[in-house]
Tab-separated table of C-alpha atoms and ligand atoms in Angstrom:
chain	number	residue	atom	x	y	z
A	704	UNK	CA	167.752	25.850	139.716
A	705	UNK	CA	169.557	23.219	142.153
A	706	UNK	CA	167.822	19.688	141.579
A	707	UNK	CA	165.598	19.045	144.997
A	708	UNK	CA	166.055	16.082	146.779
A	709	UNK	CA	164.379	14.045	149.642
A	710	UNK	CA	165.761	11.568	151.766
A	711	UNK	CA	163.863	8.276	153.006
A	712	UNK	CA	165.684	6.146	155.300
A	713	UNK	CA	168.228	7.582	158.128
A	714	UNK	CA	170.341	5.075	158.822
A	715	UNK	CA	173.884	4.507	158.261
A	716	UNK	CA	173.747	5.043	154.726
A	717	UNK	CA	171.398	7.817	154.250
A	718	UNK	CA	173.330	9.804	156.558
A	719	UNK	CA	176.498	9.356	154.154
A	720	UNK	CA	174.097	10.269	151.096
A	721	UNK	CA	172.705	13.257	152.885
A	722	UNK	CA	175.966	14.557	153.382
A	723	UNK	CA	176.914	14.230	149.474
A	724	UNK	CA	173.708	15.867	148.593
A	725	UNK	CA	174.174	18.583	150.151
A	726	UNK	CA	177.409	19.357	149.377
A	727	UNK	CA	176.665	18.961	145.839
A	728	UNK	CA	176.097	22.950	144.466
A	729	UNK	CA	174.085	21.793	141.979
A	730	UNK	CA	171.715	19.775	144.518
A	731	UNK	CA	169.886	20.883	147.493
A	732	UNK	CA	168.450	18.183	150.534
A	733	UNK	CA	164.740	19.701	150.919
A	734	UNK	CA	163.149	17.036	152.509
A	735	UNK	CA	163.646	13.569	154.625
A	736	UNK	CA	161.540	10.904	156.665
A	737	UNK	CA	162.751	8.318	158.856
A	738	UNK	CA	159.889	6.318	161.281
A	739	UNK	CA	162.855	6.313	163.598
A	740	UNK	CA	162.152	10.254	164.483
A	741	UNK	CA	165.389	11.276	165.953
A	742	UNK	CA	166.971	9.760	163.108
A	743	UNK	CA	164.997	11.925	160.461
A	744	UNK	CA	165.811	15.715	162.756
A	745	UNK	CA	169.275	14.990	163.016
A	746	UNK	CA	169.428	15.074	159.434
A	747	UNK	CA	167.091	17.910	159.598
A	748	UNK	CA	168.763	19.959	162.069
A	749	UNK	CA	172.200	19.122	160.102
A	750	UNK	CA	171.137	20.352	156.569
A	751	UNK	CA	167.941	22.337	156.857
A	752	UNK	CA	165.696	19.730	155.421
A	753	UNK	CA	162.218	19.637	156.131
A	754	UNK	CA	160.667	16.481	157.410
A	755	UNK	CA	157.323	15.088	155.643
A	756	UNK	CA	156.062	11.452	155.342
A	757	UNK	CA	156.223	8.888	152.579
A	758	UNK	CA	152.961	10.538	151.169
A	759	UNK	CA	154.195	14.822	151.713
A	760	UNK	CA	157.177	13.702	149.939
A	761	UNK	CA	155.613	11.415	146.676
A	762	UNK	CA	152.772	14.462	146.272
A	763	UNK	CA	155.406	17.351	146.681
A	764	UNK	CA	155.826	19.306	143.773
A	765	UNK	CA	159.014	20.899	144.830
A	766	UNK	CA	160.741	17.612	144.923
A	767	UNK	CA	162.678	16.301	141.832
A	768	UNK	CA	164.529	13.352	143.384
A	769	UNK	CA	164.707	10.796	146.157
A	770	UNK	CA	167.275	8.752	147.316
A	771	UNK	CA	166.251	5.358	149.092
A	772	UNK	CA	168.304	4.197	152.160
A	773	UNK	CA	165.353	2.253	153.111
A	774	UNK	CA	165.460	-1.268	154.396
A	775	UNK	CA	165.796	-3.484	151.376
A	776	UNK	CA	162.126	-4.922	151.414
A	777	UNK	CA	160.695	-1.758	150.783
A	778	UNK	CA	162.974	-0.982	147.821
A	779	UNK	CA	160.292	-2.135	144.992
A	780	UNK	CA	157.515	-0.903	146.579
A	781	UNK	CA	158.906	3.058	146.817
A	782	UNK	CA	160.276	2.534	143.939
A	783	UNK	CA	157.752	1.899	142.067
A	784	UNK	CA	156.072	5.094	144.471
A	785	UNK	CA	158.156	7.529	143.324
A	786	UNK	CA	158.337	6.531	139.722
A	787	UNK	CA	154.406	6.777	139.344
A	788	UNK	CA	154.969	9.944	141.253
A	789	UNK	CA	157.337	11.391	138.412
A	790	UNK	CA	160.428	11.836	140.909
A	791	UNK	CA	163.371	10.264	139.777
A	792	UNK	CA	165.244	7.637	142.247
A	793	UNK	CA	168.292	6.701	143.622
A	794	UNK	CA	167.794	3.554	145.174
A	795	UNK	CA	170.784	1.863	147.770
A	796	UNK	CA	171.185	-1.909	146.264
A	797	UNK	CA	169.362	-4.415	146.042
A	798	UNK	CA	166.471	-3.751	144.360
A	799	UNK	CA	164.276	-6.653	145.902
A	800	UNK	CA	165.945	-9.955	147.048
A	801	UNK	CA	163.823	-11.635	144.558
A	802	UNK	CA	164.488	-11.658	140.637
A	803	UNK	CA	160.803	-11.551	139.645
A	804	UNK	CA	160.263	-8.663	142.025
A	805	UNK	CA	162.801	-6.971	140.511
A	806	UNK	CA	161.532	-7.539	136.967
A	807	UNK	CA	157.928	-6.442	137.798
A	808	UNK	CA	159.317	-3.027	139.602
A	809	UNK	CA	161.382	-2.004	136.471
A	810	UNK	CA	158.552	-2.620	133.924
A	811	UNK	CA	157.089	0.135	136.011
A	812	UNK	CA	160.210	2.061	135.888
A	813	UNK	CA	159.698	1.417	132.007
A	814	UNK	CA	156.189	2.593	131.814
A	815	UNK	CA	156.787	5.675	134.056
A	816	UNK	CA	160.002	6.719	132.497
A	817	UNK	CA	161.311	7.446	135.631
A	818	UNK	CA	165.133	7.790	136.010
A	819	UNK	CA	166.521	4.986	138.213
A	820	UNK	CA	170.113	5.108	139.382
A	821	UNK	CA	171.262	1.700	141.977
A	822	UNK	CA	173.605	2.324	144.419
A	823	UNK	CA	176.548	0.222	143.131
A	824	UNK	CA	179.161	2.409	145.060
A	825	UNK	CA	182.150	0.683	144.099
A	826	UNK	CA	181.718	1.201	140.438
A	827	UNK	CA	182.845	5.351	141.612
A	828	UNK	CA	185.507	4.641	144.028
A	829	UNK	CA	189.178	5.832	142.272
A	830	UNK	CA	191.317	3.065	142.759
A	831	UNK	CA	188.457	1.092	141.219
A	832	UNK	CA	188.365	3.498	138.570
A	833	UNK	CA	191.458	3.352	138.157
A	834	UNK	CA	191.580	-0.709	136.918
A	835	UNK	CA	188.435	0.182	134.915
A	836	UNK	CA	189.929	2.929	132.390
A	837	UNK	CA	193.459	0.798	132.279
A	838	UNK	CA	190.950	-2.219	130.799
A	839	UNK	CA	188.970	0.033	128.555
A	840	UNK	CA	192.168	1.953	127.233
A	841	UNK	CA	193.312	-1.570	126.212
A	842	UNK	CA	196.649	-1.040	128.255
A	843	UNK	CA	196.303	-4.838	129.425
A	844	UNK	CA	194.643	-5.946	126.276
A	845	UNK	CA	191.725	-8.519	126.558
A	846	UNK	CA	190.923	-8.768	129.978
A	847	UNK	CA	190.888	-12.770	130.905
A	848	UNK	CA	191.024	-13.369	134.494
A	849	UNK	CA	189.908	-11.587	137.492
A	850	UNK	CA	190.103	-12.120	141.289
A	851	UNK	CA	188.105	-9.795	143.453
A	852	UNK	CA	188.530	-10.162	147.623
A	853	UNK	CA	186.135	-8.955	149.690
A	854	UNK	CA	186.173	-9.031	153.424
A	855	UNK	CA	184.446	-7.325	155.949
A	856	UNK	CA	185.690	-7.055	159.859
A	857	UNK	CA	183.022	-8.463	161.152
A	858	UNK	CA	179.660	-10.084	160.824
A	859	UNK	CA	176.231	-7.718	161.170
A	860	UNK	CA	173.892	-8.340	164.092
A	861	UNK	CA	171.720	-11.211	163.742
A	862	UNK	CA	168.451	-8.936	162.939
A	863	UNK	CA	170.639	-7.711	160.108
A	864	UNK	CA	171.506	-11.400	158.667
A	865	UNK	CA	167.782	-12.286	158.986
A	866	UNK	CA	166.088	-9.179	156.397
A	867	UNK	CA	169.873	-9.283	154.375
A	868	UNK	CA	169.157	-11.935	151.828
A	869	UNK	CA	172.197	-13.961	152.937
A	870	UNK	CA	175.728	-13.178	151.820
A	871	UNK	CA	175.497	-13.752	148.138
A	872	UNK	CA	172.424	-10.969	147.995
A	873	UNK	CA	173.789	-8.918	150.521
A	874	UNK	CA	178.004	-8.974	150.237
A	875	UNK	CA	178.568	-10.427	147.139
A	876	UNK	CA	176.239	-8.724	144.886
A	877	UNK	CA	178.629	-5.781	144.908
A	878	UNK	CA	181.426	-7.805	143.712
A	879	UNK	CA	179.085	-9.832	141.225
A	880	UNK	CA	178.570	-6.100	140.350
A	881	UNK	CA	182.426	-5.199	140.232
A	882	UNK	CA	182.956	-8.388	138.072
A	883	UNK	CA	180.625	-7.156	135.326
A	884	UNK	CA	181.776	-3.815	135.173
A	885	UNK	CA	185.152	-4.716	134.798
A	886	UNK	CA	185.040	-7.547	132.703
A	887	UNK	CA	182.292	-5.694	130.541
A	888	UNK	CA	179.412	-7.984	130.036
A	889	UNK	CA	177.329	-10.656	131.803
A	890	UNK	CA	178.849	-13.983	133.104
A	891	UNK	CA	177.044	-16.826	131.530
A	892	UNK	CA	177.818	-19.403	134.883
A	893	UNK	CA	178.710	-19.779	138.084
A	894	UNK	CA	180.117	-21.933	140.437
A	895	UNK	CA	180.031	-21.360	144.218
A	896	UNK	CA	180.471	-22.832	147.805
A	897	UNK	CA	179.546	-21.210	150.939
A	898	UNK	CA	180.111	-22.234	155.050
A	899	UNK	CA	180.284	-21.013	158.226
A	900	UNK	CA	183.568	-20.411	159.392
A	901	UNK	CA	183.597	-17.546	162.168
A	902	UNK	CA	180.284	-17.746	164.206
A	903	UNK	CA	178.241	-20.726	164.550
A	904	UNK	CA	175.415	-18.700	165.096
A	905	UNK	CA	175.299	-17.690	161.636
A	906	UNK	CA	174.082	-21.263	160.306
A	907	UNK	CA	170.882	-20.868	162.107
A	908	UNK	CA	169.918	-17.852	160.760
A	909	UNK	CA	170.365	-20.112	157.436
A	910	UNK	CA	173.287	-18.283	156.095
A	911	UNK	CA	177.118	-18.538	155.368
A	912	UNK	CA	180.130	-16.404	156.845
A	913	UNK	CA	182.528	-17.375	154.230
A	914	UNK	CA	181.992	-17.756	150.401
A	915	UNK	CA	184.102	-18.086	147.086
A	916	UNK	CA	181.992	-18.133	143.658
A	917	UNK	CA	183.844	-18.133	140.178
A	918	UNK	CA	182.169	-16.607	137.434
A	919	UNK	CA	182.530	-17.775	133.754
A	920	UNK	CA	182.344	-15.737	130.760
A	921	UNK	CA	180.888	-17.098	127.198
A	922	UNK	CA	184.368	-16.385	125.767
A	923	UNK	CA	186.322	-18.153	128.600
A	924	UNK	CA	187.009	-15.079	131.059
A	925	UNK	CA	186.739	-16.169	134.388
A	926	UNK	CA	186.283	-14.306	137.614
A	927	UNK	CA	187.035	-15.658	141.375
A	928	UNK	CA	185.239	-13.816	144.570
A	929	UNK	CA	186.296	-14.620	148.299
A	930	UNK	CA	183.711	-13.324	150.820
A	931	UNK	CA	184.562	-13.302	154.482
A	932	UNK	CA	182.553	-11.731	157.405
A	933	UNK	CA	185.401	-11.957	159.180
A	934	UNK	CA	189.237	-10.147	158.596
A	935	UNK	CA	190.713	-8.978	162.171
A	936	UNK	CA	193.253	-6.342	159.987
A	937	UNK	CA	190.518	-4.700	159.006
A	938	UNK	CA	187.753	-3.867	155.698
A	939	UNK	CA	190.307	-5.492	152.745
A	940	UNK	CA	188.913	-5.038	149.194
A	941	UNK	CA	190.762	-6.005	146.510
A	942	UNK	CA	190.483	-6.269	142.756
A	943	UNK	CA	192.887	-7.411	140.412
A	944	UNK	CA	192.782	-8.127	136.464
A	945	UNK	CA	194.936	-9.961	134.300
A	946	UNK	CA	194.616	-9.520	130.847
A	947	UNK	CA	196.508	-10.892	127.148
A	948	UNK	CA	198.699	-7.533	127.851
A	949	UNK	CA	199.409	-7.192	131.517
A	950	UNK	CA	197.458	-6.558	134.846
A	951	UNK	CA	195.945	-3.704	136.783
A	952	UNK	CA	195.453	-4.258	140.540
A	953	UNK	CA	193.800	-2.161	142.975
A	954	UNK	CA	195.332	-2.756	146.401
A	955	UNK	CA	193.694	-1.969	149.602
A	956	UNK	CA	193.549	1.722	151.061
A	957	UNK	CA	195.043	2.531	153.984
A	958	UNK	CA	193.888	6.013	155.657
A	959	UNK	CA	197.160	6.792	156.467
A	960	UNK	CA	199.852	5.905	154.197
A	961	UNK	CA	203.099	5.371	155.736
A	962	UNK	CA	205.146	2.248	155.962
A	963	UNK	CA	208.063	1.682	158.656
A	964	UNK	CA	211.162	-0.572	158.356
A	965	UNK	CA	213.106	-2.069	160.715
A	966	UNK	CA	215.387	-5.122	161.023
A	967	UNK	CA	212.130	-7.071	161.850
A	968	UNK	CA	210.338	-6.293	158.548
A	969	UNK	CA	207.670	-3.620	157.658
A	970	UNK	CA	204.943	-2.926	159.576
A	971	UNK	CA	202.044	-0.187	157.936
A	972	UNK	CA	198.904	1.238	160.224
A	973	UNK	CA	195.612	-0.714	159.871
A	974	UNK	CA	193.065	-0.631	156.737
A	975	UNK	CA	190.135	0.976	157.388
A	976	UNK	CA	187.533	-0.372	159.614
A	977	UNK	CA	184.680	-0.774	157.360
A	978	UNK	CA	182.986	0.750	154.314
A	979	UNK	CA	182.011	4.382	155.795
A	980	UNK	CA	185.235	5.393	155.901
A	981	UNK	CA	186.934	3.453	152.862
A	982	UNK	CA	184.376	4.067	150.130
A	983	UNK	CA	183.999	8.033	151.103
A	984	UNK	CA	184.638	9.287	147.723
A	985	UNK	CA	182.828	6.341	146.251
A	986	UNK	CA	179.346	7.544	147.923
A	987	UNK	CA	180.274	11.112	147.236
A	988	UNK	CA	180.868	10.543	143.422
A	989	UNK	CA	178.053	8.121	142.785
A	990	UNK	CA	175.738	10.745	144.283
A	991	UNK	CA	177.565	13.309	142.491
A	992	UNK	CA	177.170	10.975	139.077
A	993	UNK	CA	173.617	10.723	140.089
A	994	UNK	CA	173.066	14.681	140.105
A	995	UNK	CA	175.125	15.193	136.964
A	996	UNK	CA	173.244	12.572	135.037
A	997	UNK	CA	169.640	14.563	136.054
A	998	UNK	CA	170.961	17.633	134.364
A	999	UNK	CA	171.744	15.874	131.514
A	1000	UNK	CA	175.174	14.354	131.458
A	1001	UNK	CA	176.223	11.291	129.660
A	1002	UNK	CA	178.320	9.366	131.920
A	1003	UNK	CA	176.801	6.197	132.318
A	1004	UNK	CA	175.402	5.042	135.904
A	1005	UNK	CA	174.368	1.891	137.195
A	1006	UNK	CA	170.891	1.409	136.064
A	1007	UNK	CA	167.646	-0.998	137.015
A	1008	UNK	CA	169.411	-3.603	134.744
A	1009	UNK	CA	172.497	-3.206	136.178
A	1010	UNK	CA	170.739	-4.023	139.960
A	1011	UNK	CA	168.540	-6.907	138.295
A	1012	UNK	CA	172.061	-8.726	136.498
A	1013	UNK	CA	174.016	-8.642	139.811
A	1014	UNK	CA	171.011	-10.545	141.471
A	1015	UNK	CA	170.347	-12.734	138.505
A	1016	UNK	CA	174.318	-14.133	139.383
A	1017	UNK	CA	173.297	-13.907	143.447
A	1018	UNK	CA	170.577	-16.129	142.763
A	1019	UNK	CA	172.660	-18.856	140.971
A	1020	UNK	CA	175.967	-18.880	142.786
A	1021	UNK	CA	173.284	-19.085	146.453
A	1022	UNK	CA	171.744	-22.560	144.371
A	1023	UNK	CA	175.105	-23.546	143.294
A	1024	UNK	CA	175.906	-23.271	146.927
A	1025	UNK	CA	173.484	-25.609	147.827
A	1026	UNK	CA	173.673	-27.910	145.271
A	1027	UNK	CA	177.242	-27.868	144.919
A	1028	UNK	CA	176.786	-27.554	141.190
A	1029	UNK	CA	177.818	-24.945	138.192
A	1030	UNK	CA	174.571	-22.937	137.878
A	1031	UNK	CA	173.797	-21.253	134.223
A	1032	UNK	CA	172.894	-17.782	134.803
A	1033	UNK	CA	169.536	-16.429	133.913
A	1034	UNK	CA	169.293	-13.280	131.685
B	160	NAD	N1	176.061	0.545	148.956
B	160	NAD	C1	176.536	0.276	150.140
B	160	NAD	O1	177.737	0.232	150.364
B	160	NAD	C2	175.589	0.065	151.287
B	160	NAD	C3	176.056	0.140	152.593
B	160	NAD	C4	175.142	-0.031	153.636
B	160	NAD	C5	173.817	-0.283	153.373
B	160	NAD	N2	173.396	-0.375	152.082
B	160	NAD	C6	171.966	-0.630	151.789
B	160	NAD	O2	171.232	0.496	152.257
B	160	NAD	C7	170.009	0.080	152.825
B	160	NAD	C8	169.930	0.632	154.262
B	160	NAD	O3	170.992	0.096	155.000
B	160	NAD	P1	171.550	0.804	156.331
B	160	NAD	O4	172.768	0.049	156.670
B	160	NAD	O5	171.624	2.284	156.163
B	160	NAD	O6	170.382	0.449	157.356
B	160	NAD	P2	169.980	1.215	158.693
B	160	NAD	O7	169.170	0.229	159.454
B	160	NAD	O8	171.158	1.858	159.322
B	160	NAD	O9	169.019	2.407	158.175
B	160	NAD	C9	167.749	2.186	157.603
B	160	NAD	C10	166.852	3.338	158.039
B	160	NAD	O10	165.608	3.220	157.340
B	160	NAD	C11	164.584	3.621	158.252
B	160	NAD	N3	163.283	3.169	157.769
B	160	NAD	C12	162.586	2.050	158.085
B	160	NAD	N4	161.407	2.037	157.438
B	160	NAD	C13	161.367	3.174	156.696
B	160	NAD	C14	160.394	3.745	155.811
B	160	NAD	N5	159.221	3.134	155.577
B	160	NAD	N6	160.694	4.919	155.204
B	160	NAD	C15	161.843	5.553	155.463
B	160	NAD	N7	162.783	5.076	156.303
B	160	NAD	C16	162.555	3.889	156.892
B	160	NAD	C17	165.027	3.013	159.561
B	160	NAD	O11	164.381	3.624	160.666
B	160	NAD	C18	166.527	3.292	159.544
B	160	NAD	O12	166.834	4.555	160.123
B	160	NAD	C19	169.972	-1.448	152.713
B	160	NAD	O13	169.236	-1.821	151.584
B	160	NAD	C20	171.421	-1.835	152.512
B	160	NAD	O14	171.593	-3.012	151.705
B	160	NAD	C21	174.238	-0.198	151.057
């Protein structure tokens, strides 16, 4: 029988997430709720799924799953909902903007034995992959250094900045993310600087536009980050990683792949314009990991931990920011 799933939370993301749901065979999308009503019936009307509250949905027992594309501060809290309620979760990162939050909601992940799964997309995209397996084949030996670029097009609205956490909760976690995946294991400090470089406005919602943070390793791997919320040629993420054997690089992706030379140079069409349309088999194969992992596969997905460590680093390089010193890393 397909694994039943309800959606909570509309938006942007959980209208990707819908789609991968559903056009997973071994998933159906039963059930969603949005406050925002035409939000939650276009999703309806699109794949058949009923819409019930927070409540219909946690006391259902023809749901299996849920997958949270809630606003971030009400992550713990369903969380912790649907855990007690026996479903298991996918829940879109962060967890909680606040480390002891996040502890107290995965002790009850613990107790409940509920299956958690955080939305670290990047961790599923190919080219991503890609550097991944040529590290854990050992075709560039010991990984040593890594430099990860990040930049979006533009900033979010203001309302956004205010509930985000700030750019090293919000933007850099992923990378934070990326740097332990790759680099296999925790960073033990961090350095980081943050300032406003592209809208002024920014600093009075008490956050940066524009951040670098290198991470050290115990053994003396180190990894640099460069945030923007700003890059007028488009949504550029890069990771590269050099290690005692050679390097793997993931360059950007272009959505459509043609170069043209002329006596001027080379020109190539833009990058994408933001992470909808460049992480689309990302979001499709972490949902698809997701569903494969319920029925009983082995494949390793980012877990409660996993959401928790990338924070733990958020926290330290947002202090380091402000302090302008190295920051040890809690564990
Ligand atoms: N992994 C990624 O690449 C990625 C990308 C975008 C957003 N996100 C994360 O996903 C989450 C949602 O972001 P978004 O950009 O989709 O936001 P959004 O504002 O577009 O959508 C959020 C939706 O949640 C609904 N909502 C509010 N309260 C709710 C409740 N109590 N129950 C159910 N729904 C409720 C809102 O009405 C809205 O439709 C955030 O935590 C964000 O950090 C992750």
């Amino acid at each position: 029988m397909p694994i039943r799933f309800a959606i909570l939370g509309a938006g942007r993301i959980g209208q990707v997430h819908a789609r991968a749901v559903a056009n997973n065979n071994d998933a159906v999308l039963a059930a969603v709720f949005d406050p925002v009503a035409e939000a939650a019936s276009a999703i309806s009307a699109q794949y058949g799924a009923a819409m019930r509250s927070v409540e219909e949905i946690a006391a259902a027992d023809d749901i299996d799953a849920v997958v949270l594309c809630t606003p971030t501060d009400l992550h713990a809290e369903q969380i912790e909902l649907f855990s007690r309620a026996g479903k298991a979760v996918f829940c879109e990162k962060p967890i909680d903007l606040d480390s002891a939050r996040v502890r107290a909601c995965l002790e009850v992940v613990e107790e409940t034995d509920a299956t958690l799964m955080v939305g670290f997309n990047r961790r599923f995209d190919p080219h991503f992959m890609g550097v991944k397996a040529a590290i854990d084949d050992g075709r560039i030996g010991a990984p040593e250094m890594g430099i990860i670029t990040s930049r979006d097009p533009g900033a979010p609205p203001a309302d956004y900045i205010k509930r985000s956490g700030g750019i090293f909760k919000d933007m850099m976690i992923h990378d934070f993310d990326m740097a332990v995946f790759l680099m296999g294991g925790m960073p033990e400090r961090v350095m980081a600087t943050g300032s406003v470089l592209t809208d002024p406005s920014i600093e009075t919602l008490g956050d940066y536009d524009s951040a670098s943070a290198i991470l050290s390793w115990a053994d003396g791997g180190q990894v640099s980050i460069s945030n923007s919320r700003r890059a007028v040629y488009g949504y550029d993420q890069r990771v590269e990683v050099h290690g005692s054997a050679g390097m793997a690089a993931a360059e950007n992706e272009h959505p459509v792949g043609i170069q043209v030379a002329t006596a001027q140079g080379y020109t190539r069409p833009p990058l994408h314009d933001f992470f909808m349309t460049r992480y689309v088999a990302a979001y499709a194969n972490e949902i698809n990991a997701f569903i494969a992992a319920l029925g009983g596969a082995t494949g390793g997905i980012p877990v409660g931990r996993d959401g928790l460590n990338a924070l733990l680093i958020a926290e330290a390089a947002l202090e380091s920011a402000r302090t302008s010193k190295a920051v040890d890393i809690a564990i």
